[in-house]
Short mmCIF file of C-alpha atoms in Angstrom, two decimals:
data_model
loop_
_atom_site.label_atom_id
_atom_site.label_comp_id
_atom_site.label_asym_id
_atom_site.label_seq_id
_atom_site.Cartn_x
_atom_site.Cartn_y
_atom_site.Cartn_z
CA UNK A 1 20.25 136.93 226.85
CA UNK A 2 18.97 140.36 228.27
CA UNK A 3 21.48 142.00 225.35
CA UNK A 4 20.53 139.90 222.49
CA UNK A 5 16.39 140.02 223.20
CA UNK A 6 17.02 143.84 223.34
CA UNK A 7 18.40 143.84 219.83
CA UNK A 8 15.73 141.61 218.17
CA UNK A 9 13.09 144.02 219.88
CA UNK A 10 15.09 147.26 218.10
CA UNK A 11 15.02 145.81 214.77
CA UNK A 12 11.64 144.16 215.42
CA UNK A 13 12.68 140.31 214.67
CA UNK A 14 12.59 137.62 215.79
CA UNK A 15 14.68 135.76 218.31
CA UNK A 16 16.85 132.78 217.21
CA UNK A 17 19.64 130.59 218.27
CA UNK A 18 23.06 132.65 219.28
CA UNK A 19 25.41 130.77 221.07
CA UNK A 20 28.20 132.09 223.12
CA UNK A 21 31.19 130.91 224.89
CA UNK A 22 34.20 132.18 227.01
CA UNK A 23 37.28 130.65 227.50
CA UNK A 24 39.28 132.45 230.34
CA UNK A 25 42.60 132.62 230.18
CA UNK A 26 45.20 133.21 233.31
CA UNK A 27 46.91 136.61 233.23
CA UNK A 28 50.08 137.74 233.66
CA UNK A 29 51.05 140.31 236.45
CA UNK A 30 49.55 143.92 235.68
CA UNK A 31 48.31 142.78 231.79
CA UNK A 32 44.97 142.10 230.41
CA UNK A 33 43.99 140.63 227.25
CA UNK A 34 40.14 140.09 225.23
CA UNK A 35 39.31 138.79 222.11
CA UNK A 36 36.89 136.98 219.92
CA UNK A 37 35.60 135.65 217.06
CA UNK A 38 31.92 136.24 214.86
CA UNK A 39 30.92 133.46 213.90
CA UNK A 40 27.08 133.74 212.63
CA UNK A 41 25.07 132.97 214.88
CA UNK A 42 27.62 132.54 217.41
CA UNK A 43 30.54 134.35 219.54
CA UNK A 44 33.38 132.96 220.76
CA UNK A 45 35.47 135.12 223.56
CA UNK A 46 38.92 134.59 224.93
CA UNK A 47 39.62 136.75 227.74
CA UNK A 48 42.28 136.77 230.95
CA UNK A 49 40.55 136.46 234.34
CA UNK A 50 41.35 140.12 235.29
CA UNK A 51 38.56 141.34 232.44
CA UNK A 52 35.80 143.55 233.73
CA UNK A 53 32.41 142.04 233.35
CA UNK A 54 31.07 145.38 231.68
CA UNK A 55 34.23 145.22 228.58
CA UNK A 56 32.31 141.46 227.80
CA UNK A 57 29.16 143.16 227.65
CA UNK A 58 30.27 146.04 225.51
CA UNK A 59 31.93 143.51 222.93
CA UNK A 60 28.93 141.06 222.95
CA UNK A 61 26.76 144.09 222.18
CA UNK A 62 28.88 145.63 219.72
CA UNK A 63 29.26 142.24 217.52
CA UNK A 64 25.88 140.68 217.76
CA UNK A 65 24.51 144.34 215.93
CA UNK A 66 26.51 143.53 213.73
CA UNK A 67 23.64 140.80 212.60
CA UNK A 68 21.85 144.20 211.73
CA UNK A 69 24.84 147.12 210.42
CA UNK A 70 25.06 146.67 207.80
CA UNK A 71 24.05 143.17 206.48
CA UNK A 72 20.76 144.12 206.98
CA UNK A 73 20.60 147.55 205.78
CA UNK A 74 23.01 147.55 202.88
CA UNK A 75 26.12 147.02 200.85
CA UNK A 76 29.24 147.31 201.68
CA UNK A 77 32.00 148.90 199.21
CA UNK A 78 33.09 145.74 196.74
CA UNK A 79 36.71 147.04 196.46
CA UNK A 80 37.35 149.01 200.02
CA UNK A 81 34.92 148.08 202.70
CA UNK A 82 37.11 149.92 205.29
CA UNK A 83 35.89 153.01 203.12
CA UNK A 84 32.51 152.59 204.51
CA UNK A 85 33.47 151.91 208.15
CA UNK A 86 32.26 154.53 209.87
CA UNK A 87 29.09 153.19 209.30
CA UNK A 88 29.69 149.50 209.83
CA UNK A 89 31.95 150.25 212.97
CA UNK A 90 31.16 153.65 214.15
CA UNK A 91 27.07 153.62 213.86
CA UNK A 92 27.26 150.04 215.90
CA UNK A 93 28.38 151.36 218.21
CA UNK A 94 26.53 154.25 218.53
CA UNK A 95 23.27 152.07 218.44
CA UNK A 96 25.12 149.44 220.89
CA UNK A 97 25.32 152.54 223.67
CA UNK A 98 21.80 153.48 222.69
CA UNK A 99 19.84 150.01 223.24
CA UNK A 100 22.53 149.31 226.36
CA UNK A 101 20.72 152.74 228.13
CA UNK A 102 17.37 151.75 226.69
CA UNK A 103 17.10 148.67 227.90
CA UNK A 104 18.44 149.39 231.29
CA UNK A 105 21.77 147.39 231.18
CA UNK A 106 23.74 150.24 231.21
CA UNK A 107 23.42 153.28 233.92
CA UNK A 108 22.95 156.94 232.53
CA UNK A 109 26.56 157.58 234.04
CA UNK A 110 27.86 154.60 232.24
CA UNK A 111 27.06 155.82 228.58
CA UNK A 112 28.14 159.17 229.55
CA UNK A 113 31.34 157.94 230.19
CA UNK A 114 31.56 155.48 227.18
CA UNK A 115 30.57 158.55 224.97
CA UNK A 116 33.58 161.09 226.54
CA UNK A 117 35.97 157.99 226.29
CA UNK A 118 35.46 158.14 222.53
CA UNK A 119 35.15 162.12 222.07
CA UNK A 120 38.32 162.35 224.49
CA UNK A 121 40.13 159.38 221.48
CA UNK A 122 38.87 161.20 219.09
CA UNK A 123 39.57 164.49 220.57
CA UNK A 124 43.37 163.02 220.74
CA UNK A 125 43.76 160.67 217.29
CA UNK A 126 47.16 161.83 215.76
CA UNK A 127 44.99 161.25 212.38
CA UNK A 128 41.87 162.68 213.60
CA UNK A 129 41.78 164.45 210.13
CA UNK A 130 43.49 161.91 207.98
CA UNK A 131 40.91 161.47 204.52
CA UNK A 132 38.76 158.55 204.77
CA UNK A 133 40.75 157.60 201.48
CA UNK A 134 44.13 157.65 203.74
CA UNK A 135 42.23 156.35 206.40
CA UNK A 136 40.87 152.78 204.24
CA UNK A 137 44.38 152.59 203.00
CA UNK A 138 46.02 152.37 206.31
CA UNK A 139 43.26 150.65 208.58
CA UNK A 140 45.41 147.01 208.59
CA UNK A 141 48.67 148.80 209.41
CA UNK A 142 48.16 151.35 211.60
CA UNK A 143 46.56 151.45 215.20
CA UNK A 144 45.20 154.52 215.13
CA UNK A 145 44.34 154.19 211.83
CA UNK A 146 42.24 151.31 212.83
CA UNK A 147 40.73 152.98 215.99
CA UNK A 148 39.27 155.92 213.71
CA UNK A 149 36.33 155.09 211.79
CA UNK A 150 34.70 153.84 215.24
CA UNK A 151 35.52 156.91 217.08
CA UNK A 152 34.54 159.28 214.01
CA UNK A 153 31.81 156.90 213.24
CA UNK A 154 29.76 157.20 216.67
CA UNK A 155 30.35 161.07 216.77
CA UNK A 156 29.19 161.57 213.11
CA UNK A 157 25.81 158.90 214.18
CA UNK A 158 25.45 161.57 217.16
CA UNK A 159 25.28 164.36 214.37
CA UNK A 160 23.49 162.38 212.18
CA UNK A 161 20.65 161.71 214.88
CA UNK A 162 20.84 165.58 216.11
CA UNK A 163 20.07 166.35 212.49
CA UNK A 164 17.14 164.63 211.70
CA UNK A 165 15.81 165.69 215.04
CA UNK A 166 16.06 169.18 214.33
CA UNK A 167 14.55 168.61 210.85
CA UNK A 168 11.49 166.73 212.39
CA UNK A 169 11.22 168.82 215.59
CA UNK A 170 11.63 166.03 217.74
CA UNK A 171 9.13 163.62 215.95
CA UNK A 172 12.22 161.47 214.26
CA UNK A 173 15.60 160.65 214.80
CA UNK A 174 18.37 158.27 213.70
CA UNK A 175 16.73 154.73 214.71
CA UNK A 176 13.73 155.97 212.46
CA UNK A 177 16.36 156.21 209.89
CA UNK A 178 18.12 153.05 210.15
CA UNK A 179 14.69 151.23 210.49
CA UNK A 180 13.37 152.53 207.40
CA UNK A 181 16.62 151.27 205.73
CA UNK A 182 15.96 148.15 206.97
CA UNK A 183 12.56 147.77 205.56
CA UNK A 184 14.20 148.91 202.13
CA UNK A 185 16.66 145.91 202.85
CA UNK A 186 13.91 143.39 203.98
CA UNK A 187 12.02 144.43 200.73
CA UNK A 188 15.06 143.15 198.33
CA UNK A 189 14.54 139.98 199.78
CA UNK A 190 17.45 137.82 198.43
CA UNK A 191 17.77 140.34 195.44
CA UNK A 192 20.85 142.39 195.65
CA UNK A 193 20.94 145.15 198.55
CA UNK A 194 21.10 148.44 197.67
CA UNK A 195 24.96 150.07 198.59
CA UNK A 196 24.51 150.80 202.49
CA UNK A 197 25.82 154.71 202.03
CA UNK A 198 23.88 155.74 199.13
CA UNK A 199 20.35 154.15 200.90
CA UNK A 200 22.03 156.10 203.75
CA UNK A 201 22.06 159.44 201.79
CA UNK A 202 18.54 158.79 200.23
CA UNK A 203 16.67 157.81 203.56
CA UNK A 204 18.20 160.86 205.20
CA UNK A 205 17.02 163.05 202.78
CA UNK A 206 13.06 160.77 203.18
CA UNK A 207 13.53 162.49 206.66
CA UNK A 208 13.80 166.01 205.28
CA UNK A 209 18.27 166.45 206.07
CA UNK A 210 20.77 166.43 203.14
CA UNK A 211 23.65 164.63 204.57
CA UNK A 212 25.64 164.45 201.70
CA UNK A 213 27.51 168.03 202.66
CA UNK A 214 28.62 166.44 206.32
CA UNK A 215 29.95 163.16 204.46
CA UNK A 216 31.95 165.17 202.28
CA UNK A 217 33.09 167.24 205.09
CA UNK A 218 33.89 165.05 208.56
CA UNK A 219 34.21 161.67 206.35
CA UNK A 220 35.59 162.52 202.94
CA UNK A 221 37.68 165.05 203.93
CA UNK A 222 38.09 164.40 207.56
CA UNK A 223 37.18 167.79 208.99
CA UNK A 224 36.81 167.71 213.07
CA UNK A 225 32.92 166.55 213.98
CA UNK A 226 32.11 169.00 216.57
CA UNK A 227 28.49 168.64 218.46
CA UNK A 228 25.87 171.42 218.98
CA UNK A 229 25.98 172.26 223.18
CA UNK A 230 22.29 171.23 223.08
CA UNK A 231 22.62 167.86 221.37
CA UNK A 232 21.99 166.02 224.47
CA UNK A 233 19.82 168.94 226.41
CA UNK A 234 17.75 166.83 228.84
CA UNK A 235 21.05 165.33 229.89
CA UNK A 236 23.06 168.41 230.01
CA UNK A 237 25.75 170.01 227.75
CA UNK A 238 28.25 169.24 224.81
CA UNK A 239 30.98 171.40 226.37
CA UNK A 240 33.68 172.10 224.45
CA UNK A 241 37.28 172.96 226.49
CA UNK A 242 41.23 172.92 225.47
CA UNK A 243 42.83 170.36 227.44
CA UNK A 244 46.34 168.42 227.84
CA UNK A 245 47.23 165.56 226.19
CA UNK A 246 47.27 162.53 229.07
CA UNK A 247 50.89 161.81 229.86
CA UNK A 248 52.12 159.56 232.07
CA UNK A 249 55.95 160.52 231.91
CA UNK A 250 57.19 156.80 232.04
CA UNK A 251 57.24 153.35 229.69
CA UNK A 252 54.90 151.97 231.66
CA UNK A 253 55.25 148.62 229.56
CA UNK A 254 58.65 148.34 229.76
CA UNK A 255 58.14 149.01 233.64
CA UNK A 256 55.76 146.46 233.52
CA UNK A 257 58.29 144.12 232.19
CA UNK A 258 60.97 145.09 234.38
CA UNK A 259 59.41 143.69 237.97
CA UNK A 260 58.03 147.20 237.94
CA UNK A 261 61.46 149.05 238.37
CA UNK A 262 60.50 152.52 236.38
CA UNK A 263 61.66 152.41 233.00
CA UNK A 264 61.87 155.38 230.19
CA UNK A 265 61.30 158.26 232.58
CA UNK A 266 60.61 160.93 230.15
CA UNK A 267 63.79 163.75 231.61
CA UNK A 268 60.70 167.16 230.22
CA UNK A 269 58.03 165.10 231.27
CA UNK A 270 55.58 165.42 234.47
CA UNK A 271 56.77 162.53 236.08
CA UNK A 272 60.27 163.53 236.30
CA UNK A 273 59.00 166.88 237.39
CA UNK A 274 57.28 164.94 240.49
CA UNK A 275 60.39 163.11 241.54
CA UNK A 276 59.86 159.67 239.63
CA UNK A 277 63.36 158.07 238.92
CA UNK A 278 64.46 155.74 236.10
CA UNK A 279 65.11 152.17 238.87
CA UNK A 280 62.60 153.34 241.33
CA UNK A 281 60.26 150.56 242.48
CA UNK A 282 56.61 151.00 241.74
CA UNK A 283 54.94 149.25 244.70
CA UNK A 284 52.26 148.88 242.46
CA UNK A 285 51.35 149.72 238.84
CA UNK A 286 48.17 149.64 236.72
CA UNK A 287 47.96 150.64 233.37
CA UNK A 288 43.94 150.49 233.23
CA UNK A 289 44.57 153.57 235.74
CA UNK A 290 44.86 156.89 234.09
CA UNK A 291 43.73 158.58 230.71
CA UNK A 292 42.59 162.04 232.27
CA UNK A 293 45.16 164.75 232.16
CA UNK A 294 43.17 166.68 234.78
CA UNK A 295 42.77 163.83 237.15
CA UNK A 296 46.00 163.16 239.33
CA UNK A 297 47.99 160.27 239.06
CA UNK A 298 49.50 158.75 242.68
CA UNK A 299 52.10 155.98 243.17
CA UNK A 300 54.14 154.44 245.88
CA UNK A 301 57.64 154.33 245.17
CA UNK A 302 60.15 152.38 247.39
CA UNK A 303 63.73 154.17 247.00
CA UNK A 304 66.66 155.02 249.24
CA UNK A 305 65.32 152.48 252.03
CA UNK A 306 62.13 154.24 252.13
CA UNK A 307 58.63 154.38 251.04
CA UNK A 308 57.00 157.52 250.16
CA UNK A 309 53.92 158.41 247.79
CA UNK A 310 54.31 160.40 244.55
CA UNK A 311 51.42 162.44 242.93
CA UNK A 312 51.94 164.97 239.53
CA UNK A 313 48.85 165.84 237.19
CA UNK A 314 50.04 163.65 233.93
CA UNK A 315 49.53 166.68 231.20
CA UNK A 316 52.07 166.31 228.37
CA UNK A 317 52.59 169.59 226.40
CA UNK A 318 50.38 168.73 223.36
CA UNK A 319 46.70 170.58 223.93
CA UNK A 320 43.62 170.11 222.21
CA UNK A 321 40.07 170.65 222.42
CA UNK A 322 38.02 168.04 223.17
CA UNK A 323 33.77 167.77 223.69
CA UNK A 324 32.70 165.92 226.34
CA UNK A 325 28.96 165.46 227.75
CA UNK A 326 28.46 167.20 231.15
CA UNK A 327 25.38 165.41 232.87
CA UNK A 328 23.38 168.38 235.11
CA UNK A 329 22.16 167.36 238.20
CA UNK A 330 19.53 164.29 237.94
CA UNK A 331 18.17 164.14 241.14
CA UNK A 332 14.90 162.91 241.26
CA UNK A 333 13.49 160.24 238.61
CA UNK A 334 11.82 162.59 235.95
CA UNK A 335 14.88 164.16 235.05
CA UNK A 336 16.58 161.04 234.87
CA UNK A 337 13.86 159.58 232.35
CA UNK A 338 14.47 162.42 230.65
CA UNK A 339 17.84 162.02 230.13
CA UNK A 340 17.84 158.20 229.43
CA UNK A 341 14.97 158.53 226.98
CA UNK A 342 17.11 161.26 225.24
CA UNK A 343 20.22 158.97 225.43
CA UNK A 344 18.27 156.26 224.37
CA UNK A 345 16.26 157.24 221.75
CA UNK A 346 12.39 157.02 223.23
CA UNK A 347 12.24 161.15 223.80
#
């Protein structure tokens, strides 16, 4: 309830019906699985037992904007929708962080993480640069394919927002934007809607920033989004590093599968280097566990009649640089109102 009242407030509408339901689902040893289905006014989850409360939220969030981006602020493509994705996907859920952090249902810490999580994909996409014509052509057959127009959606809203902030020295920014496409949308009526990218374009350019150049750029052509340090400045800084390619040096499915007896050891990889062995048994495995090539893996292994612990940083050789917000210190509570109005779009 606390989610969907904070959405009507942000668009300035009002509340009505939305019905949702979960049906849990028992999981298997060491998997997790969540789905769902839009329908209208109405969600419908599916989700094992072993499903943190906070992925729920993050869904919910995610698909109830969709009530908003786009069907009420414009078109979508008739012939290639997935063309215009990284406004559909990749501004909802730059919006579903903001309004999570405005409305208090998310901690500053939390949307700093969601954010990295998604500069760190991004960061790592093996098609980071595919075209967003290659991109719309492979977005039903390819995972990462699929994954991209969120990731380079949210950072291109982040750009978006720093843009029209500069332009407007603080007075404006990217929900003024979207709200004033909005009203263009409401005024239609039931007339036809005006094609959600070009009412982008035009409305950008109402708050004094030609966008077209960056669409051609980071969308059309797929050129890497990078932040300005700044972008975020009452929260810290955009900082920009090289870093290794997370790596955990196993199949950790196939492990998974095999009563967790290690599987696929990679013979050049930094789990071999550690001492992991293909037929080792993992006294315990989690796949949720892990993503950070700088943060240290650790697992107890059973072999040769004894127990012993096994640590090894997992950085595979591939490097690449990544942005990633740094929160400074927010000790006492003006700082952090700072920060969460910047974050959340009231400062």
């Amino acid at each position: 309830e606390p989610i969907i009242a904070a959405h009507h407030r942000f668009w300035g509408d009002p509340l009505s019906p939305f019905l949702v339901t979960v049906l849990p689902l028992q999981s298997p040893t060491g998997r997790m699985s969540l789905g769902g289905t839009a329908l209208g006014d109405a969600f419908a989850f599916m989700a094992t037992d072993n499903v943190d409360d906070k992925m729920l939220t993050r869904i919910l969030a995610h698909e109830h904007l969709h009530s908003w981006i786009p069907r009420r602020i414009g078109m979508m493509p008739q012939q290639n929708d997935a063309l215009d994705y990284w406004i559909s996907e990749g501004f909802t859920d730059f919006f579903n962080y903001r309004i999570l952090m405005r409305d208090g249902i998310w901690s500053l810490e939390e949307v700093a993480r969601a954010y990295n999580e998604v500069f760190w994909n991004y960061a790592f996409s093996p098609v980071r640069n595919a075209s967003n014509a290659q991109l719309a052509d492979g977005f039903w057959g390819n995972r990462a394919m699929n994954d991209l127009p969120y990731q380079r959606g949210l950072v291109f809203a982040a750009l978006a927002d720093d843009r029209v902030r500069r332009a407007s020295n603080g007075k404006f920014d990217l929900d003024d934007v979207m709200l004033a496409m909005k009203r263009v949308a409401d005024a239609a009526g039931e007339g036809p809607r005006a094609p959600v990218r070009a009412l982008f374009v035009a409305t950008m350019r109402s708050f004094g920033v030609d966008i077209s150049g960056d669409i051609a750029r980071f969308i059309e052509r797929g050129e890497t989004i990078a932040l300005p340090a700044d972008a975020w400045a009452p929260c810290g800084k955009i900082v920009t590093s090289e870093v290794a390619e997370f790596a955990r040096g196993f199949d950790g499915y196939r492990t998974i599968a095999n009563g967790n007896k290690l599987v696929g050891v990679d013979p050049d990889g930094p789990a071999h280097a550690a001492g992991l062995r293909d037929g080792m048994q993992l006294l315990r495995l989690d796949l949720s566990e892990g993503g950070d090539a700088r943060v240290a893996l650790a697992y107890r292994v059973f072999a040769d009649g004894q127990t012993r612990e096994i640590s090894y940083l997992p950085a595979g050789k591939k490097r690449v640089i990544v942005q990633e917000l740094k929160l400074r210190t927010l000790a006492d509570d003006a700082s952090r109102k700072a920060c969460a109005a910047r974050l959340g779009g009231t400062g």
